[in-house]
XYZ file of C-alpha atoms in Angstrom:
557
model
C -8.683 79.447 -4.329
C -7.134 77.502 -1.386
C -10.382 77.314 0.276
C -12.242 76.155 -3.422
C -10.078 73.204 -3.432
C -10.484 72.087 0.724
C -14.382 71.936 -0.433
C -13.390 69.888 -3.633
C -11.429 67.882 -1.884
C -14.081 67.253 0.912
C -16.617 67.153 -1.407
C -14.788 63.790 -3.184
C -13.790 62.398 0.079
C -17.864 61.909 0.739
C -18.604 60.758 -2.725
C -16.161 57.665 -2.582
C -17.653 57.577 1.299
C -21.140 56.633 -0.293
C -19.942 54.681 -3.010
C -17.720 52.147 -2.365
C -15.412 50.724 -4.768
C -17.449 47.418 -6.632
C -16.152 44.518 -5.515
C -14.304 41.762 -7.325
C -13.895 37.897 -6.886
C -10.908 38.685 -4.605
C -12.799 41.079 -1.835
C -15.526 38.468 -1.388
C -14.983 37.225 2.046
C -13.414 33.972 2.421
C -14.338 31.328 4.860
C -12.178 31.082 8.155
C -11.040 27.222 8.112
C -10.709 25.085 11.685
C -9.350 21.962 11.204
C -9.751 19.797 14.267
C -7.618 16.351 14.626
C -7.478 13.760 17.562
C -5.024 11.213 17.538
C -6.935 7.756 17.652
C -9.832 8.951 17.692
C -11.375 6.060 15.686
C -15.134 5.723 14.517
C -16.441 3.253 17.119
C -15.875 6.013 19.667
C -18.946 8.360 18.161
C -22.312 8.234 18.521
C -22.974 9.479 14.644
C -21.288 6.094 13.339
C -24.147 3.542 14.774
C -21.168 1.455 16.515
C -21.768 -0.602 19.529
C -20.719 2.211 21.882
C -23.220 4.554 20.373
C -25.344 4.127 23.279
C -23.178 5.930 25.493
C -22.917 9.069 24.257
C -19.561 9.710 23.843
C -19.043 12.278 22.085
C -22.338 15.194 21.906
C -20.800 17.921 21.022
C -18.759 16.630 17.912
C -22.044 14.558 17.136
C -24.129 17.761 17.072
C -21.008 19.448 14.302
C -21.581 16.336 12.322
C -25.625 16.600 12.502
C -25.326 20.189 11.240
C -23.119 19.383 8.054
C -21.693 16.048 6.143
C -21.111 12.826 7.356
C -18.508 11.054 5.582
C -19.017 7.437 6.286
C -16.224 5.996 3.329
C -12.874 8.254 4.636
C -9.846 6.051 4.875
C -6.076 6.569 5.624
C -3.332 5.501 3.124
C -1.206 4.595 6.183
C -2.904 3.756 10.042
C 0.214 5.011 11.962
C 0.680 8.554 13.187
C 3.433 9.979 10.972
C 3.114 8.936 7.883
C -0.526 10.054 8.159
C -0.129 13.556 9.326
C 2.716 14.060 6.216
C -0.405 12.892 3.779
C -2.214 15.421 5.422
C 0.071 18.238 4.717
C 1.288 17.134 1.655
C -1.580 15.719 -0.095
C 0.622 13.098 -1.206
C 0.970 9.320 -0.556
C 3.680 7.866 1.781
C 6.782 7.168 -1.030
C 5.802 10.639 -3.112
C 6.593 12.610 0.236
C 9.120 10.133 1.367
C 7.786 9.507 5.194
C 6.986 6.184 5.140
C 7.026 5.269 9.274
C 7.373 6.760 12.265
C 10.894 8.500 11.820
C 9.635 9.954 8.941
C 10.568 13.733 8.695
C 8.562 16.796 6.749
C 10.727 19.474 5.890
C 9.939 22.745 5.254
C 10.123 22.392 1.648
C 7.010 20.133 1.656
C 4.658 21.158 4.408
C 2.700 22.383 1.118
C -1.019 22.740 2.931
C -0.176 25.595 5.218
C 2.118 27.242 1.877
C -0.723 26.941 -0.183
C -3.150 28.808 1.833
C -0.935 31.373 2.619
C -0.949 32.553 -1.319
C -4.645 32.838 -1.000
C -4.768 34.962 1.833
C -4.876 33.263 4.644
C -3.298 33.332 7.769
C -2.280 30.042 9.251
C -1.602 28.264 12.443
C -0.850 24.843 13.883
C -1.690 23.770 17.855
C -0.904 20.874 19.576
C 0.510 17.437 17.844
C 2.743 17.999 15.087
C 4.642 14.900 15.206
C 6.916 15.270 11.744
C 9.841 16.036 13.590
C 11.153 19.315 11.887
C 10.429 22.907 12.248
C 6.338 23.185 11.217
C 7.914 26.406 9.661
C 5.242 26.927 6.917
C 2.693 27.789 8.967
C 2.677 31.454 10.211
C 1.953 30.339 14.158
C 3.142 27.326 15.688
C 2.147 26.205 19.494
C 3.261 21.953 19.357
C 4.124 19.364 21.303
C 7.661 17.847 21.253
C 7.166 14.413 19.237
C 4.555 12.534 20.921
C 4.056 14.957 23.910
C 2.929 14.350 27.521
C -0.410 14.022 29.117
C 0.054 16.176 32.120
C 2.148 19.706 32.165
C 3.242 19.260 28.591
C 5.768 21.372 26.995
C 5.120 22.654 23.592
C 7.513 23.985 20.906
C 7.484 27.840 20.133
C 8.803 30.388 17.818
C 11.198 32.049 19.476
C 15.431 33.474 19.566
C 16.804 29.892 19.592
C 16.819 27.430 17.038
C 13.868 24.788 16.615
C 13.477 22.492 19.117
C 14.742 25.252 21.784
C 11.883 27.463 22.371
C 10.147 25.747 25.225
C 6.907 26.676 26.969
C 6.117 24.497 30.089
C 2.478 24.156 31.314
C 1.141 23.087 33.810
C -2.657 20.503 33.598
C -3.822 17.993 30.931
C -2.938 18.133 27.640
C -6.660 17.926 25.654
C -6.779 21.402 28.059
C -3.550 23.050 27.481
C -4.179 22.739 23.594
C -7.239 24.276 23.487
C -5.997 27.393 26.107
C -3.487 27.349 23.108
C -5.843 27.864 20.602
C -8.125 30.555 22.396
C -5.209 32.095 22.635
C -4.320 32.573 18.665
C -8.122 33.216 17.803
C -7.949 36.000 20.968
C -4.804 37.503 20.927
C -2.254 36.033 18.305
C -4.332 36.465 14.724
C -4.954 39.775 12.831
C -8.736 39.786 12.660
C -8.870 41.199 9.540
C -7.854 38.597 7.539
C -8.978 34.747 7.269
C -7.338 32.431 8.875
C -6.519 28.850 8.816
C -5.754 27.060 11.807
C -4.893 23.102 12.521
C -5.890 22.072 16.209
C -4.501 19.040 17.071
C -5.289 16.904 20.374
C -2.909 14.434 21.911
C -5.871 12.565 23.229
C -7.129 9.404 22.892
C -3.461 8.027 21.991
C -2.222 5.663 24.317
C -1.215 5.072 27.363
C -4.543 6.680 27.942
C -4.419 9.681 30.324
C -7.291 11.184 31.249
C -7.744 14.201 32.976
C -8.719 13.495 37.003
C -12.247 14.874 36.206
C -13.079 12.070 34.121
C -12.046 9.676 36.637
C -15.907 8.620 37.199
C -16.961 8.950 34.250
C -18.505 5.226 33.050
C -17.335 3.452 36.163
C -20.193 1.914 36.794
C -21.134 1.137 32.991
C -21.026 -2.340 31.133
C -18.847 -1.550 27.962
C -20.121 -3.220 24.994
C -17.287 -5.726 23.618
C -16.975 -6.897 20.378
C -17.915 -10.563 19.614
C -14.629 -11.082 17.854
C -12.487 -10.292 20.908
C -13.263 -14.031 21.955
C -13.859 -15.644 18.427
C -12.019 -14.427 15.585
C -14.031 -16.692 12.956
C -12.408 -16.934 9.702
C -10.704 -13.613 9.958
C -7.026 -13.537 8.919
C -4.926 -15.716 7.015
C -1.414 -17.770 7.316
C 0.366 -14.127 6.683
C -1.340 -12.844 10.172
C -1.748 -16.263 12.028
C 0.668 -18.707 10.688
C 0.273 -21.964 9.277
C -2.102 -23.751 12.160
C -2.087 -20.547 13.933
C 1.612 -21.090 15.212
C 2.182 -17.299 14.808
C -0.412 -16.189 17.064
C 1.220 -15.708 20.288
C 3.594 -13.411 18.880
C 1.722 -11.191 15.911
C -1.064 -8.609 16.463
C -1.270 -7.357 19.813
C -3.707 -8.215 22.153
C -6.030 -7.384 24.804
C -6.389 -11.156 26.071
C -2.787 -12.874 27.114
C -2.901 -14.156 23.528
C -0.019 -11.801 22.593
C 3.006 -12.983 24.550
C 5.611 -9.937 23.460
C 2.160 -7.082 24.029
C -1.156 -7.259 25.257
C -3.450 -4.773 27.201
C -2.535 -6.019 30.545
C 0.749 -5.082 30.506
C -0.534 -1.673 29.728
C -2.977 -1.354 32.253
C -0.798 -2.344 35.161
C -3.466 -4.851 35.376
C -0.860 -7.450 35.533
C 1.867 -5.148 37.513
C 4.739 -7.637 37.252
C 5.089 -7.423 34.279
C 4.157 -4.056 33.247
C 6.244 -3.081 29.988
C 8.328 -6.284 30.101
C 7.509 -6.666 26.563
C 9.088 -9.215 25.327
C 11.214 -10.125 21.872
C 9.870 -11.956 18.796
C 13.119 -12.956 18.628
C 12.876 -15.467 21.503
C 9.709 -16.542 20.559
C 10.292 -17.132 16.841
C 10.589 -20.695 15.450
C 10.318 -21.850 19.005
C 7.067 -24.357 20.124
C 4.614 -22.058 22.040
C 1.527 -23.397 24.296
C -1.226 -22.377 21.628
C -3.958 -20.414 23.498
C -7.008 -21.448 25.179
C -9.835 -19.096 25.596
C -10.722 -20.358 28.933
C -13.950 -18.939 31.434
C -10.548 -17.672 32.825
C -9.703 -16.594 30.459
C -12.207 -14.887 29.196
C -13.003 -13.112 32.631
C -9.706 -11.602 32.343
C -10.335 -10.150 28.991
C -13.001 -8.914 29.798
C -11.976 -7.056 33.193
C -8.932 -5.828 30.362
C -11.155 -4.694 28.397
C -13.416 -2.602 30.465
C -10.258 -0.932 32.004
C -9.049 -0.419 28.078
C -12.324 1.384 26.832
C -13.016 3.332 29.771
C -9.670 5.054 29.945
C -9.979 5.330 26.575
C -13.912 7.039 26.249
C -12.763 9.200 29.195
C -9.689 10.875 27.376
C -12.913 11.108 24.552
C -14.779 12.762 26.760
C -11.961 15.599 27.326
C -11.091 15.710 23.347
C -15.551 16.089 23.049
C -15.541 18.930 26.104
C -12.991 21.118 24.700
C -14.125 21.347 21.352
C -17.012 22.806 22.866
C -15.030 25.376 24.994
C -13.667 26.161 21.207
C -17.343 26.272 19.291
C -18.604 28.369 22.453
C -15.903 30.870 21.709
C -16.723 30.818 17.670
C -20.403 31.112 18.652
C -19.576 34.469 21.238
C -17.297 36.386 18.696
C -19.373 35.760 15.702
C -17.231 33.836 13.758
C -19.265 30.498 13.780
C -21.207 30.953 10.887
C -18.247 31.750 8.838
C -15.785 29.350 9.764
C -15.716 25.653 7.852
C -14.611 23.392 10.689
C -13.813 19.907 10.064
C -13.192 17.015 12.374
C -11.129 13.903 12.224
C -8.718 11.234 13.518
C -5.437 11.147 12.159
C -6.482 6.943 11.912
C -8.989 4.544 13.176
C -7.965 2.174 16.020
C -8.452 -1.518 17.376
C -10.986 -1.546 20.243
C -10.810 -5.214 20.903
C -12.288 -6.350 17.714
C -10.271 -9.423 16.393
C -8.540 -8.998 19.857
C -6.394 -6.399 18.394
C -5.427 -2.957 20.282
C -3.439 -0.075 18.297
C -4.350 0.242 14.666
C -1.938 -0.142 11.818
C -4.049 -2.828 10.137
C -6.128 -2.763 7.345
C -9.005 -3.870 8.536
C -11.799 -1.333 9.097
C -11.923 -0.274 12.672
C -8.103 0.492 12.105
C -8.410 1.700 8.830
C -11.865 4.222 8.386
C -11.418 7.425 9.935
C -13.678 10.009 11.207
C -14.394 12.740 8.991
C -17.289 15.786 9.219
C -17.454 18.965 7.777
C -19.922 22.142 9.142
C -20.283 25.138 7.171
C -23.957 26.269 7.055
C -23.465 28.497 3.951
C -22.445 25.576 1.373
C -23.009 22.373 2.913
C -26.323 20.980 4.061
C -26.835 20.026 7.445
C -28.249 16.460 8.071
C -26.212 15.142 5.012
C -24.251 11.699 4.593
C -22.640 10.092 1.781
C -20.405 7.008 0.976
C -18.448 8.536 -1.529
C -14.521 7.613 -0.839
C -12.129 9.351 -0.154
C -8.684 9.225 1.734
C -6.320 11.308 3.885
C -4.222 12.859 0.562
C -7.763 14.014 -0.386
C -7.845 16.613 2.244
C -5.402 19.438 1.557
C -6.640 19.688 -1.851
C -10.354 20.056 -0.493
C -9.104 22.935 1.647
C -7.578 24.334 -0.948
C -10.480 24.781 -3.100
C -13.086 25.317 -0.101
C -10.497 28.485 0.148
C -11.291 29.317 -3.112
C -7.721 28.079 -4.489
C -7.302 25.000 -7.154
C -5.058 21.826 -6.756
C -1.482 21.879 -7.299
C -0.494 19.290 -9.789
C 2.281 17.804 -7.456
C -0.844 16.755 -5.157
C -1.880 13.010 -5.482
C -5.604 13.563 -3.592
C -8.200 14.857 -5.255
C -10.632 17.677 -4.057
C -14.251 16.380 -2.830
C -15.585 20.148 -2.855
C -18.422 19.466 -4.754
C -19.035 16.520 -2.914
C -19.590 18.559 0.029
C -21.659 21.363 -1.562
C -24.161 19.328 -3.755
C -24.298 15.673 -1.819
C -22.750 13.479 -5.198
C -20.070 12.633 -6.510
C -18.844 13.971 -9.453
C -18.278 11.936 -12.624
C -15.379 9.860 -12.545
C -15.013 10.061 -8.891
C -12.761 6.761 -7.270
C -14.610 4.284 -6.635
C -11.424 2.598 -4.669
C -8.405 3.583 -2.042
C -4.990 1.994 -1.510
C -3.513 1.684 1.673
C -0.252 0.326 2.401
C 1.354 -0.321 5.799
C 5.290 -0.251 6.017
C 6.599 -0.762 9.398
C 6.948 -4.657 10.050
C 6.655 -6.366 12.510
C 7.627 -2.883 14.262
C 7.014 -1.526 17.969
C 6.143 -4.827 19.396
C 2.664 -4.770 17.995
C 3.577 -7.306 15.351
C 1.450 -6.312 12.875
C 2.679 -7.391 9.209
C 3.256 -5.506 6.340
C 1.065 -5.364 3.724
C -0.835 -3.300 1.308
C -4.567 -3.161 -0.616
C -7.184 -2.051 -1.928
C -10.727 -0.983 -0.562
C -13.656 -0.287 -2.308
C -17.489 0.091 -1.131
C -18.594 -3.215 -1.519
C -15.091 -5.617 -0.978
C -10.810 -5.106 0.612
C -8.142 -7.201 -0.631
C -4.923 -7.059 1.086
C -1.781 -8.622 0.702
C 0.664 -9.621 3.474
C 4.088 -9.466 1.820
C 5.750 -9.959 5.390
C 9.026 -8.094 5.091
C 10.981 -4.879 6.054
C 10.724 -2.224 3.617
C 14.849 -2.292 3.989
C 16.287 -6.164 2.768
C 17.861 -7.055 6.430
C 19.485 -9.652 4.520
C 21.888 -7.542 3.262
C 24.433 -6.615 5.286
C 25.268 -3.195 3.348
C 21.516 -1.919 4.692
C 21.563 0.741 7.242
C 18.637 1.921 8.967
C 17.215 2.919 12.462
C 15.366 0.293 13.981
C 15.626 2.530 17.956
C 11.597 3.895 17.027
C 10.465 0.741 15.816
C 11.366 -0.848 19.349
C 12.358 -4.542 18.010
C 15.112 -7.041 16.839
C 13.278 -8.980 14.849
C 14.871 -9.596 11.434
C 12.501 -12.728 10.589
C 10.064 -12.331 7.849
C 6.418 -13.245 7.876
C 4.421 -15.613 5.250
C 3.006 -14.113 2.381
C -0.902 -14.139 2.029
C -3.733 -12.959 0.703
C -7.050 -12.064 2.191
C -10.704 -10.686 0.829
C -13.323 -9.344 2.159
C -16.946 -9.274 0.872
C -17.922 -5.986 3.047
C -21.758 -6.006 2.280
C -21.759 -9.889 3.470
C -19.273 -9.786 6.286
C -19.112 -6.115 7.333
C -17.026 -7.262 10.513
C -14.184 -9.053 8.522
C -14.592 -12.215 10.203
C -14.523 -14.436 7.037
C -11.423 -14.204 4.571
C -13.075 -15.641 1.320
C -9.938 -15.185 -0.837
C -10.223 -19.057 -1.548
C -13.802 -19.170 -2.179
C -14.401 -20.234 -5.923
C -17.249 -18.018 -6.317
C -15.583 -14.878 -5.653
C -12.711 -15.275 -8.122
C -13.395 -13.015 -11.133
C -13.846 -10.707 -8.416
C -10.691 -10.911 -6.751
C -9.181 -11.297 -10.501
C -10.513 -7.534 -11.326
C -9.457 -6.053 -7.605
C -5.810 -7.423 -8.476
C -5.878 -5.485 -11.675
C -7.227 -2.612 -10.518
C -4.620 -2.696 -8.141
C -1.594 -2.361 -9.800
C -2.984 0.103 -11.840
C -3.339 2.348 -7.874
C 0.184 1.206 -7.385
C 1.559 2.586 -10.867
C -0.652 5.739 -10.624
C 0.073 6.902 -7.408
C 3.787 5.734 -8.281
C 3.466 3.185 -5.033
C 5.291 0.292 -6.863
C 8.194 -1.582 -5.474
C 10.575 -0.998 -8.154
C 13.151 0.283 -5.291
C 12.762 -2.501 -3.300
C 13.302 -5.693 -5.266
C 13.540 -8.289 -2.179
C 9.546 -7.028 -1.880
C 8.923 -7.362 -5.487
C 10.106 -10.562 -5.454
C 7.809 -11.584 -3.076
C 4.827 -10.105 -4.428
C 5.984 -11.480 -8.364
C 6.208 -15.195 -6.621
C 3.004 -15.184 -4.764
C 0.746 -12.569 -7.164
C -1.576 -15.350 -8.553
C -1.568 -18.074 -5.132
């Protein structure tokens, strides 16, 4: 009997052998998702983008990602500074909905949403290199980050570990754009259980400044011409009283440069090209209100630009050139295990970035080159390689489209909207925005004097409105805030102006037409549309009245 039922029993075991169990929706496979981010990393700086630095290569290995799935050539951040962009990232929300709004902007664990959301579908997750929200990346399964903005050579990074966060320390020892990918090998060799998808967020220090490049690079373009823009000598019509002052008397002190135009921060003071008086920024405070020489674009001055600038883009292309090499240490090791094919991996900056063009360095404006951000997506089985489109879309767009590439839908709390079919059939659905807003909140912050302001960008104009002050009233005396990140003492406020763009005209920006009679019904609509953004995506100033003031008193100038 004992002996019928050990043949029964075997006899069953090699029925189910041969007929596996028929799967369901759940079992299929799911895509492995790399998410690849470099800070700065702005469009100019790629050969796929048709810029004026295309011609030197820069960047092969990310171009030959982009050639083998979408280009998106419309992707734009809601906020060109680090923080608040990474927390739209994560949260899928704009900057007041998730409350980081500048650079000491925190993300606690309660809304780091992306990595929570792909954990309910399966997925493991993990986050290497920049973090940059200040608390405990907690959500994700795997952290490996940087302390706040990190260090170039023989950084540290931040690990789970006995202590509390930040006390787990790992020192290093090399360049940073190297250390984070070791990092990452690591998790995909040794860290993750390789039965089970996995979501990871790879995130390179490089190209922020001061640019650092590792001492391989040193020669690399040191004998090459840079191509400059033609609007780091003549800025045309670009700007308006709200970035230049009234006869330009604001100037010397807002946007910084890479000619001496910028008294308080220009390149040179970066570069130790003028070593006396490397980081002796000075204050807008002693500059404000005061009569300034107004600036002369000399042949001396020029020269020196342009020896500024050469220095500027080189260091800069060369960190690049690390950020492009060590993705391809990572798509080598994809390629080796087998787990290319089946891994989505998309590439971006966390913004755009000023490379001399309207003489401006660091990003934070709205104007393209600062605003537009990389933003390609690979994955043979769905998307088609070779593909572009011009559909927009923004940074809070991303977490949903992760979501539902991981076969998850949209939480309701998330502002962006998923482009999945976008990637998988080439158009956009019905309905899809035809607009972005962006606003910028930090004024007159860091000494890079950039105004704040806010707009809106669609594919064929930008209107943007300089509304000049703090997003605290430092006229009253009750407001407290921390003004030690923003680096400056300047209480003053800015003039209020508008500017417009007509982007298939003047791709470049160089002529503000916000006066010009015959684009008025134009700029008429733009203004209604919007408010409408600013109600929808609940982006209003109802909490700050000394803003809404402003904007009430010069709406229709």
């Amino acid at each position: 009997m004992i002996q019928n039922y050990k043949y029964l029993l075997l006899c069953t075991v090699l029925f189910l052998s041969c007929n596996p169990k028929k799967t369901t929706p759940d079992d299929v496979e799911r895509p492995n998702i790399i998410y690849i981010m470099a800070d700065d990393h702005t469009t100019q700086a790629f050969g796929i983008y048709g810029s004026r630095l295309a011609s030197l290569n820069p960047t092969p290995t990310l171009d030959k990602i982009a050639s083998d799935g979408m280009i998106f050539d419309n992707c734009f951040v809601s906020n060109s500074i680090c923080t608040p962009s990474r927390a739209a990232i994560i949260t899928g929300q704009n900057s007041q909905a998730n409350g980081v709004l500048d650079l000491e902007g925190m993300l606690p664990v309660e809304k780091q949403y992306l990595p929570q959301e792909m954990k309910k579908l399966g997925y493991q997750t993990a986050i290497v290199g920049k973090w940059h929200l200040h608390e405990e990346p907690a959500s994700f399964d795997y952290y490996y980050v940087l302390p706040g903005q990190g260090q170039y050579f023989d950084p540290e990074f931040l690990v789970q570990g006995d202590k509390a966060w930040p006390k787990n320390v790992v020192k290093t020892s090399g360049h940073s754009s190297d250390k984070i990918t070791d990092a990452t090998l690591d998790y995909l060799k040794n860290k993750r259980d390789p039965n089970r998808p996995f979501f990871l967020m790879h995130h390179f220090k490089a190209p922020h400044d001061d640019f650092e490049n590792a001492p391989r690079y040193d020669d690399y373009l040191k004998n090459t011409f840079i191509p400059e823009p033609e609007s780091l000598y003549d800025n045309g019509n670009n700007g308006s009283v709200g970035t230049r002052g009234k006869n330009d008397s604001l100037t010397r002190i807002l946007g910084s440069s890479v000619s001496h135009r910028n008294l308080i921060r220009n390149q040179a003071m970066n570069l130790y090209i003028d070593s006396t008086i490397y980081k002796n920024y000075g204050n807008a405070e002693d500059y404000h209100g005061k009569q300034i020489e107004k600036f002369k674009n000399s042949p001396e001055e020029k020269a020196h630009t342009s020896k500024v600038y050469q220095e500027y883009l080189k260091r800069y292309l060369r960190c690049v050139k690390g950020v492009d090499d060590n993705v391809k240490r990572l798509l080598d090791y994809l390629e080796e295990e087998g787990l290319l094919e089946n891994t989505i991996i998309v590439y971006t900056g966390d913004q755009g970035f000023m490379l001399g063009e309207h003489d401006y360095i660091d990003k934070r404006w709205m104007y393209d080159e600062s605003m537009r951000m990389p933003f390609f997506v690979r994955y043979p089985e769905k998307i088609k390689a070779g593909s572009h489109t011009d559909a927009i879309i923004n940074n809070t767009d991303f977490a949903p489209t992760l979501i539902e590439m991981a076969g998850g839908k949209t939480p309701d709390y998330m502002q962006g909207k998923s482009f999945k079919e976008i990637l998988e059939t080439g158009k956009e659905p019905e309905g899809w925005q035809q607009s972005t807003y962006y606003r910028y909140w930090m004024h007159l912050a860091h000494r890079h004097q950039n105004p704040a302001h806010f707009g809106i960008r669609t594919k064929e104009y930008k209107l943007i409105f300089f509304y000049g002050k703090y997003w605290v009233d430092t006229d009253d005396p009750n407001a407290v805030w921390n003004k030690e990140s923003w680096g400056n003492d300047f209480t003053n406020h800015t003039p209020p102006a508008w500017e417009f763009y007509d982007l298939k005209k003047d791709p470049k920006e160089m002529n503000n037409a916000y006066k010009d009679p015959a684009y008025q019904e134009t700029i008429l609509d733009l203004k209604k549309q919007l408010l409408q953004l600013r109600e929808d995506l609940n982006e209003t100033d109802k909490n700050y009245p000394h803003i809404q003031e402003v904007i009430d008193t010069y709406w229709d100038d």
